[in-house]
Tab-separated table of C-alpha atoms in Angstrom:
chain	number	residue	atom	x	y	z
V	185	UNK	CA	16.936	-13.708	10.711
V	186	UNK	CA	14.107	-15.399	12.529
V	187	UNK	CA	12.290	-18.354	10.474
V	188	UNK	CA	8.828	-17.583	9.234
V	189	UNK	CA	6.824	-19.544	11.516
V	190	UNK	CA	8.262	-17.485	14.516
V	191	UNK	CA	6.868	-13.745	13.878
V	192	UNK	CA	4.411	-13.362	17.020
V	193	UNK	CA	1.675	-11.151	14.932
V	194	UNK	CA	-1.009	-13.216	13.785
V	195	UNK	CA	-3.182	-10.685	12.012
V	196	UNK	CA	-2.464	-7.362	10.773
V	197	UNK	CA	-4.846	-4.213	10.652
V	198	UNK	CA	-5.300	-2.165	7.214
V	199	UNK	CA	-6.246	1.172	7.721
V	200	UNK	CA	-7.161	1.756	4.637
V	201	UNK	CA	-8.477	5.525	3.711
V	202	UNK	CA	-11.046	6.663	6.140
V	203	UNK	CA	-12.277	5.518	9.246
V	204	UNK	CA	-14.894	8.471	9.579
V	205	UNK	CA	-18.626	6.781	9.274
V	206	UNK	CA	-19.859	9.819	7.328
V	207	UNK	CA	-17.068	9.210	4.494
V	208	UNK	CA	-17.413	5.546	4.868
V	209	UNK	CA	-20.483	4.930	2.560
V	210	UNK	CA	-19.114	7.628	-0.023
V	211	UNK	CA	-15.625	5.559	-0.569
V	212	UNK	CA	-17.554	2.489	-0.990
V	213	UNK	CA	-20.191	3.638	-3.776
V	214	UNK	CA	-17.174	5.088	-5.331
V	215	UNK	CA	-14.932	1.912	-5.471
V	216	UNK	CA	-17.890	-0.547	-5.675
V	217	UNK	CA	-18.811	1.551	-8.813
V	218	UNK	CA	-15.722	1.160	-10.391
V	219	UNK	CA	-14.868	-2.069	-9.377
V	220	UNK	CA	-18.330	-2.952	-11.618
V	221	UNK	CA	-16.923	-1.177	-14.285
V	222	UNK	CA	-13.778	-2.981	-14.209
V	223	UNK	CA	-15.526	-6.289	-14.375
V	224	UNK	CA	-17.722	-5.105	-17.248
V	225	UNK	CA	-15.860	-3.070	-19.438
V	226	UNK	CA	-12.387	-5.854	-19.555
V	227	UNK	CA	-15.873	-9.057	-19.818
V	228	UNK	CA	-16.949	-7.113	-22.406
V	229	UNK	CA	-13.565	-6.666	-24.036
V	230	UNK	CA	-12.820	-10.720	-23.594
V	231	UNK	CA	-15.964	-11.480	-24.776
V	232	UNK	CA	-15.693	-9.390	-28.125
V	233	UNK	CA	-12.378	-10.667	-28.559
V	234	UNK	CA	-13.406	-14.738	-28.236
V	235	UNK	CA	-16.678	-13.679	-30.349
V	236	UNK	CA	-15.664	-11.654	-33.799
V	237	UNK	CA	-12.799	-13.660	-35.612
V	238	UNK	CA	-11.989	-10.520	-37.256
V	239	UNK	CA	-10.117	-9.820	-34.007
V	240	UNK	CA	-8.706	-13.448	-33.756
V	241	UNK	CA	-5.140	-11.629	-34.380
V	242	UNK	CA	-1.900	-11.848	-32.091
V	243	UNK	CA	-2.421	-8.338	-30.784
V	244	UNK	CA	-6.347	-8.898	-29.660
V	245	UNK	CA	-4.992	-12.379	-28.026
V	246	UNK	CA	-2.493	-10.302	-26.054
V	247	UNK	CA	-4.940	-7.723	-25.424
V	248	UNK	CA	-7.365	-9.991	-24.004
V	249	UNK	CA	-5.057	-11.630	-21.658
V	250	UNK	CA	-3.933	-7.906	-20.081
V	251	UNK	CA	-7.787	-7.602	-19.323
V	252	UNK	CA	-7.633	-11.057	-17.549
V	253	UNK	CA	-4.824	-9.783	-15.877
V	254	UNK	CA	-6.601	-6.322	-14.687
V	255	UNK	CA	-9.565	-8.232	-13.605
V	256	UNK	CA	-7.684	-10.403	-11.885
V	257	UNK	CA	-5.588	-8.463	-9.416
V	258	UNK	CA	-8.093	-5.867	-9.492
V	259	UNK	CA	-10.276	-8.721	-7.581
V	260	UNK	CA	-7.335	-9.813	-5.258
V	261	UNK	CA	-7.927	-6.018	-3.265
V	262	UNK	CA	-10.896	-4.447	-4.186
V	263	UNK	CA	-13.275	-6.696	-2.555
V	264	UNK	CA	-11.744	-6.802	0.828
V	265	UNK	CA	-11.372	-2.897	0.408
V	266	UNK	CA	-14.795	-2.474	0.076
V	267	UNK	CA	-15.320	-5.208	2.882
V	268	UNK	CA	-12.965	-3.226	5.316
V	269	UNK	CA	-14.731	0.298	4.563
V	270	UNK	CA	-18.051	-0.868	5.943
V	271	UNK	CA	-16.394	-3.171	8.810
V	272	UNK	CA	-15.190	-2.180	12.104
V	273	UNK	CA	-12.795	-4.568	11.866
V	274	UNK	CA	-10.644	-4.268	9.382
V	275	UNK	CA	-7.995	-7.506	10.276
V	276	UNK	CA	-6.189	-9.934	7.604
V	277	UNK	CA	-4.553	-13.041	9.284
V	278	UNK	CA	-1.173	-13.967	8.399
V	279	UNK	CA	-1.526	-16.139	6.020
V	280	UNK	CA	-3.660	-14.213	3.890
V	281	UNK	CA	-1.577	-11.085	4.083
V	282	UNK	CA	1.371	-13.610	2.372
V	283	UNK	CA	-1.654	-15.122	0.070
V	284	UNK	CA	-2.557	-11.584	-1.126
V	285	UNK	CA	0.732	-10.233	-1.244
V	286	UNK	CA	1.858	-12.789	-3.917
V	287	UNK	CA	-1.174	-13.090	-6.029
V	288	UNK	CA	-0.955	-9.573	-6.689
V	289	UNK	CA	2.640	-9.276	-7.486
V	290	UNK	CA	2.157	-12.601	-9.208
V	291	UNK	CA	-0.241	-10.983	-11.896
V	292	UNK	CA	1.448	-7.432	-11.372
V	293	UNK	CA	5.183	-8.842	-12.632
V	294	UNK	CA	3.121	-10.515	-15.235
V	295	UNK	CA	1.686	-7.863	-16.457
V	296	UNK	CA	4.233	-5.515	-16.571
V	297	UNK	CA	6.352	-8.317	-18.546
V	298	UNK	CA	3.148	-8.895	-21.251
V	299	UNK	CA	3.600	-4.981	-22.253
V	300	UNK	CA	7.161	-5.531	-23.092
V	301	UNK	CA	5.487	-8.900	-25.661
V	302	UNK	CA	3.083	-6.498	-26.747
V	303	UNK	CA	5.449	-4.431	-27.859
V	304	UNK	CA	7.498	-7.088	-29.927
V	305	UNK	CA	3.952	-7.861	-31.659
V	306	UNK	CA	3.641	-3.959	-32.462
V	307	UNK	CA	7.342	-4.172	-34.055
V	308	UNK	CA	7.072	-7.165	-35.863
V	309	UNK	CA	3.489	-5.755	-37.505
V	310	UNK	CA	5.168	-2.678	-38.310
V	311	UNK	CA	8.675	-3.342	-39.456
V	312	UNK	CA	8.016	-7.310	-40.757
V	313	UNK	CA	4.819	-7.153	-42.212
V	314	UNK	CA	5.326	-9.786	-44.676
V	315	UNK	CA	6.494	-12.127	-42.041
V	316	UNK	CA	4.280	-11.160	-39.227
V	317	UNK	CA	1.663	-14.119	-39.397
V	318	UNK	CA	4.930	-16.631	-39.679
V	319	UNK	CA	6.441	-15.371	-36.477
V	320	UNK	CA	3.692	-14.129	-34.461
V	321	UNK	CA	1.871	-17.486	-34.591
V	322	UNK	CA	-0.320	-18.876	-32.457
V	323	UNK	CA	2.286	-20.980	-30.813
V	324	UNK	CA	4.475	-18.279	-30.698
V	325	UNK	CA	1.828	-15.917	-28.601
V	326	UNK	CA	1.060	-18.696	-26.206
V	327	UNK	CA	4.787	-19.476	-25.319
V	328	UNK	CA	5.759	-15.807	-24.460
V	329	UNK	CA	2.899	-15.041	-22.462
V	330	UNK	CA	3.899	-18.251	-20.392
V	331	UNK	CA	7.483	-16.467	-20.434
V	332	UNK	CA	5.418	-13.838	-18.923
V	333	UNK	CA	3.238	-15.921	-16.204
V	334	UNK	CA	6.734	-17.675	-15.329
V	335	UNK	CA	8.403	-14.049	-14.618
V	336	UNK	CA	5.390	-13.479	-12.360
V	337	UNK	CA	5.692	-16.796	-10.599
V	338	UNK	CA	9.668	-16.104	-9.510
V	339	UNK	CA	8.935	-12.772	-9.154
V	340	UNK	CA	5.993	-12.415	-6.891
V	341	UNK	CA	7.825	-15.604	-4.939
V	342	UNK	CA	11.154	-13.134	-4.017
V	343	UNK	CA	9.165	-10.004	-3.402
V	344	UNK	CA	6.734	-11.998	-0.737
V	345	UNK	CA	9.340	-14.510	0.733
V	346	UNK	CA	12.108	-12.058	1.754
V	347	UNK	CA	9.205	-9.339	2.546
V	348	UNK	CA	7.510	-12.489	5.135
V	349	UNK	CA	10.375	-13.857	6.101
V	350	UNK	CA	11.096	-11.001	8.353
V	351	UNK	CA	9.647	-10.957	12.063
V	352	UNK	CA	6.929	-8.898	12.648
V	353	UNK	CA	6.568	-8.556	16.224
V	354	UNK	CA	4.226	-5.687	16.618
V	355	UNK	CA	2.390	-3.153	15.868
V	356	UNK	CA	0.571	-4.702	13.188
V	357	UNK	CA	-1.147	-1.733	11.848
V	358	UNK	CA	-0.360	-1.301	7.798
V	359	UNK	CA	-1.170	2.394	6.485
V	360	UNK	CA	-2.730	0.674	3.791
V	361	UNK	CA	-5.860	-1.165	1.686
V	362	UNK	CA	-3.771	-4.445	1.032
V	363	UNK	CA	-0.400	-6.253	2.393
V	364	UNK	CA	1.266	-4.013	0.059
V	365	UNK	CA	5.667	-5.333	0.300
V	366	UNK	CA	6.726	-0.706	1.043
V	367	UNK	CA	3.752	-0.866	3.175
V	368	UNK	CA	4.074	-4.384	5.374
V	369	UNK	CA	8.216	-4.035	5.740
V	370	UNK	CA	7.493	-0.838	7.853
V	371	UNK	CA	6.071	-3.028	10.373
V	372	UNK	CA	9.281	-5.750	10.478
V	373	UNK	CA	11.279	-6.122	13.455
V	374	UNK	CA	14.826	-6.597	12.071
V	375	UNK	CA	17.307	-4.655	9.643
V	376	UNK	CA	14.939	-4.755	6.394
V	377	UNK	CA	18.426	-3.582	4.008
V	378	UNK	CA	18.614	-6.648	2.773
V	379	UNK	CA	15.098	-6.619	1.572
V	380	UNK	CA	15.508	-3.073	0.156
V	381	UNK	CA	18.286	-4.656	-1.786
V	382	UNK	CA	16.405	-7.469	-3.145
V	383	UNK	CA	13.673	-5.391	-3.651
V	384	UNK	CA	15.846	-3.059	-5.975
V	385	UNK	CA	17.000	-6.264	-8.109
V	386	UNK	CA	13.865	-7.440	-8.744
V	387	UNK	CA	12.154	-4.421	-9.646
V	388	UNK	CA	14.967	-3.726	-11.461
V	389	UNK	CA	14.585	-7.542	-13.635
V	390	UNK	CA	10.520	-6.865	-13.637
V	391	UNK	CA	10.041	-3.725	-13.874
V	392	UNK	CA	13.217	-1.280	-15.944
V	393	UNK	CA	14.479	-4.642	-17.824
V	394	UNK	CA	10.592	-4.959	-19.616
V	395	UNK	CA	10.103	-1.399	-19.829
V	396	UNK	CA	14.119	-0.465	-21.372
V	397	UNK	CA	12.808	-3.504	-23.851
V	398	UNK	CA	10.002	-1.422	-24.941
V	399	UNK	CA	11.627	2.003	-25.022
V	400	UNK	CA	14.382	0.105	-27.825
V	401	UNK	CA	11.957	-1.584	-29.331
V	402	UNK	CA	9.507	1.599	-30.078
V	403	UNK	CA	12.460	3.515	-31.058
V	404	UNK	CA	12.866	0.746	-33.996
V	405	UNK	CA	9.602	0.961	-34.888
V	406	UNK	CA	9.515	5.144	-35.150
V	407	UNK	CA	12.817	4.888	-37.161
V	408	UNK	CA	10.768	2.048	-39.893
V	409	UNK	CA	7.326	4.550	-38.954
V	410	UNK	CA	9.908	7.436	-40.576
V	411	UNK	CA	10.973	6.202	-43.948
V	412	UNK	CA	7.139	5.595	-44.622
V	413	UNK	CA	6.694	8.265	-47.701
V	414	UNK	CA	2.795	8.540	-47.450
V	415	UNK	CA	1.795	10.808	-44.626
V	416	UNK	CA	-1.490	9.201	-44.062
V	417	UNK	CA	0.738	5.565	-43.717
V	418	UNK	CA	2.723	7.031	-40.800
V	419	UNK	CA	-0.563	7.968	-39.059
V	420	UNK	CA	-2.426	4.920	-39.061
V	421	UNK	CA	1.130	2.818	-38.311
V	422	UNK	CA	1.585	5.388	-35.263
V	423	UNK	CA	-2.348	5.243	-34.464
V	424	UNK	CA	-1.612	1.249	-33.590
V	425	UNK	CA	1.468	2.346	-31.309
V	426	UNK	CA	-0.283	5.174	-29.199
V	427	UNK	CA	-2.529	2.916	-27.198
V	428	UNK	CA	0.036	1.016	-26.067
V	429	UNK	CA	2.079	3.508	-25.525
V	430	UNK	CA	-0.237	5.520	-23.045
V	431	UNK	CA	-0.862	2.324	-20.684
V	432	UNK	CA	2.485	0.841	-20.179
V	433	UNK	CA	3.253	5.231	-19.168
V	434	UNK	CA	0.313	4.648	-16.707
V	435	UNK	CA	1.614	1.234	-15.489
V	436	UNK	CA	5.032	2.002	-15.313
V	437	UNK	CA	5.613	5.295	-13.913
V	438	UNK	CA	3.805	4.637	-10.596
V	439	UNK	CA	5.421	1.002	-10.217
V	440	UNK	CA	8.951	2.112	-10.265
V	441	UNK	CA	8.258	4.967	-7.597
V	442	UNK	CA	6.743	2.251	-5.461
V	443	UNK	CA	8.905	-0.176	-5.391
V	444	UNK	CA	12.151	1.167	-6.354
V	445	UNK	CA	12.658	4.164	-4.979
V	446	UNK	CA	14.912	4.875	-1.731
V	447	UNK	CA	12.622	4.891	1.427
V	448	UNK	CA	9.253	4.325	-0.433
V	449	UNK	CA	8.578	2.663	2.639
V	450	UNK	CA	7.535	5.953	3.836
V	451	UNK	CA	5.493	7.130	1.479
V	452	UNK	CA	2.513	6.049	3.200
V	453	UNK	CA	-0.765	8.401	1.995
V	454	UNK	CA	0.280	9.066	-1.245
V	455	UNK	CA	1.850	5.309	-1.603
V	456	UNK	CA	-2.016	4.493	-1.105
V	457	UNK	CA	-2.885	6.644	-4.045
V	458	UNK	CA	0.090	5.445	-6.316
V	459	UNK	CA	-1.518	1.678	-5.389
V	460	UNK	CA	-4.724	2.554	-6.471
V	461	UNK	CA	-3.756	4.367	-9.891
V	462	UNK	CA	-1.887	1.463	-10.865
V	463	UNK	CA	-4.270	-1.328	-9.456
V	464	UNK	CA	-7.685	0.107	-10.394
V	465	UNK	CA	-7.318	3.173	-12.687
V	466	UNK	CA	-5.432	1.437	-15.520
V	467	UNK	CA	-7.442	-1.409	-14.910
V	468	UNK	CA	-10.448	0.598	-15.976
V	469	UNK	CA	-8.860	2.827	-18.616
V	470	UNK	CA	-7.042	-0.346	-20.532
V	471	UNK	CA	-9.983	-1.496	-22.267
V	472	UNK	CA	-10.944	2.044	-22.745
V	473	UNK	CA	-8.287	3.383	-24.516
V	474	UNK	CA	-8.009	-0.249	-26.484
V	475	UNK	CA	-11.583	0.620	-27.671
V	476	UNK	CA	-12.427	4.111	-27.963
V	477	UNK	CA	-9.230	4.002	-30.771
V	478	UNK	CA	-10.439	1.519	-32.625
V	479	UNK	CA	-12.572	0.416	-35.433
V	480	UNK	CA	-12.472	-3.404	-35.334
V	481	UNK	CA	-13.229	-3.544	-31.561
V	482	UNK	CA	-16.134	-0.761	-32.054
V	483	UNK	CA	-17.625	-2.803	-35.168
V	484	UNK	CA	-16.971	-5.984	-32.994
V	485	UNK	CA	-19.632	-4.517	-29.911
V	486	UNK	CA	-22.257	-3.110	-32.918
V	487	UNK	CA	-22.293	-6.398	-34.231
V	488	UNK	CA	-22.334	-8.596	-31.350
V	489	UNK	CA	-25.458	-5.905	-29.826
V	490	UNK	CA	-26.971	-6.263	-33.325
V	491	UNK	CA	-26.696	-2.377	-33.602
V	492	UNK	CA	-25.004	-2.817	-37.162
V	493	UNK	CA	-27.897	-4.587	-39.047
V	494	UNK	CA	-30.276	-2.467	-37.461
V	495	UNK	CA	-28.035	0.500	-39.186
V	496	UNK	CA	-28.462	-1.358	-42.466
């Protein structure tokens, strides 16, 4: 295997979706449009979170650091998307390629590890509710979401080194709208099993491990959700569940056919689509779904817009 410093490409070319002028302006209202919602609705989110202390719980702490997280990666593509669709040129050196590569996985792997935390908060509510505030503390909460951040640190680091490690000796054309690991490893110059085997172990360690977690975990908390007698109990204890539920689904699903299935290397246009459901759709629907179902964070907005005491 060559070192990293010897690859001769310099630059690599995203194509992106469209290079047809006409479509062009369309794709870039479109994405700068929700790109702005992204921003706003997961701001808006944080800020109702910091403001009301009626939400100063575990689960609105977690919850606020996924929207971080969304508006975070969601910024390391979007921008030079929307850069690239009104450009001619549509080049990334190197260097930023590797940059943008990690940074994404970085917040991806943490991410993906934060819903499996989430769900430990949902169990503990549920089946230790006398004992939730005296193991769910605030201590507690900060450690495992640097659990979380560390899992994205080691994990982005293997995806991108063994991914750029490779020589890339030309063409330099990626059929996609970021250095994307399926997408760039097309484009290497050597045997690229090994990385398909690394690749496999860490998705497998950052992607199944977190998500198995959850599956055990929520089928813990429907067995306690069960044995509740009052109909009405088993509602509200599934209501807190649901949410959660539906965006790790979103998350997940796409993830694992990107980056663990055989060949997905090749799955080129509809790669591109998989990318952008699980880098700006859930990144848009998170605080959403975390708001449209519930009361606190609904009560938390009226008061904060002053809509409540005008109600009075």
């Amino acid at each position: 295997m060559q070192e990293f410093n010897q690859s001769t490409v310099t630059e690599f070319i995203l194509l992106g979706f469209s290079s047809n002028p006409r479509t062009n302006p369309l794709l870039f209202t479109f994405f700068l449009v929700f790109y702005m919602l992204i921003l706003v609705s997961n701001s808006l989110l944080i800020t109702l979170i910091c403001q009301d202390t009626r939400l100063h719980t575990p689960m609105y702490f977690f919850i606020s650091v996924l929207s971080v997280l969304d508006v975070c990666y969601t910024t390391t593509t979007v921008p030079q998307m929307l850069v690239h669709i009104l450009s001619q040129r549509r080049a990334i050196s190197f260097a930023r390629c590797v940059a943008q590569m990690y940074i994404f996985l970085l917040f991806g792997v943490t991410e993906s590890w934060l819903f499996s935390i989430m769900s430990v908060d949902r169990y503990v509510a549920i089946c230790h509710p006398l004992r939730y505030k005296v193991i769910i503390s605030r201590g507690m909460c900060l450690f495992m979401v640097a659990i979380c951040a560390g899992y994205g640190v080691v994990g982005g680091l293997c995806y991108t080194f063994f991914a750029m490690h490779l020589p890339y000796c030309g063409p330099n054309e990626i059929d996609h709208y970021f250095c994307e690991v399926p997408a760039v490893l097309k484009l290497a110059c050597a045997d690229t099993s090994l990385n398909d085997l690394v690749d496999f172990v860490t998705g497998f360690n950052v992607i199944v491990v977190p998500l198995s977690l959850i599956v055990i975990i929520y089928g813990n908390i429907f067995a306690t959700i069960a044995k509740i007698r009052s109909a009405q109990g088993r509602i509200k204890a599934f209501s807190t569940c649901a949410s959660h539920i539906t965006v790790v689904t979103m998350f997940a699903i796409p993830c694992i056919i990107m980056y663990m299935s055989p060949g997905s290397g090749s799955l080129s246009n509809s790669g591109k689509k998989m990318a952008l459901f699980y880098n700006i759709a859930t990144a848009f629907l998170n605080p959403v779904i975390y708001s449209l179902r519930n009361k606190d964070v609904k009560q938390a907005f009226l008061k904060l817009t002053g809509w409540s005491r005008a109600s009075e």
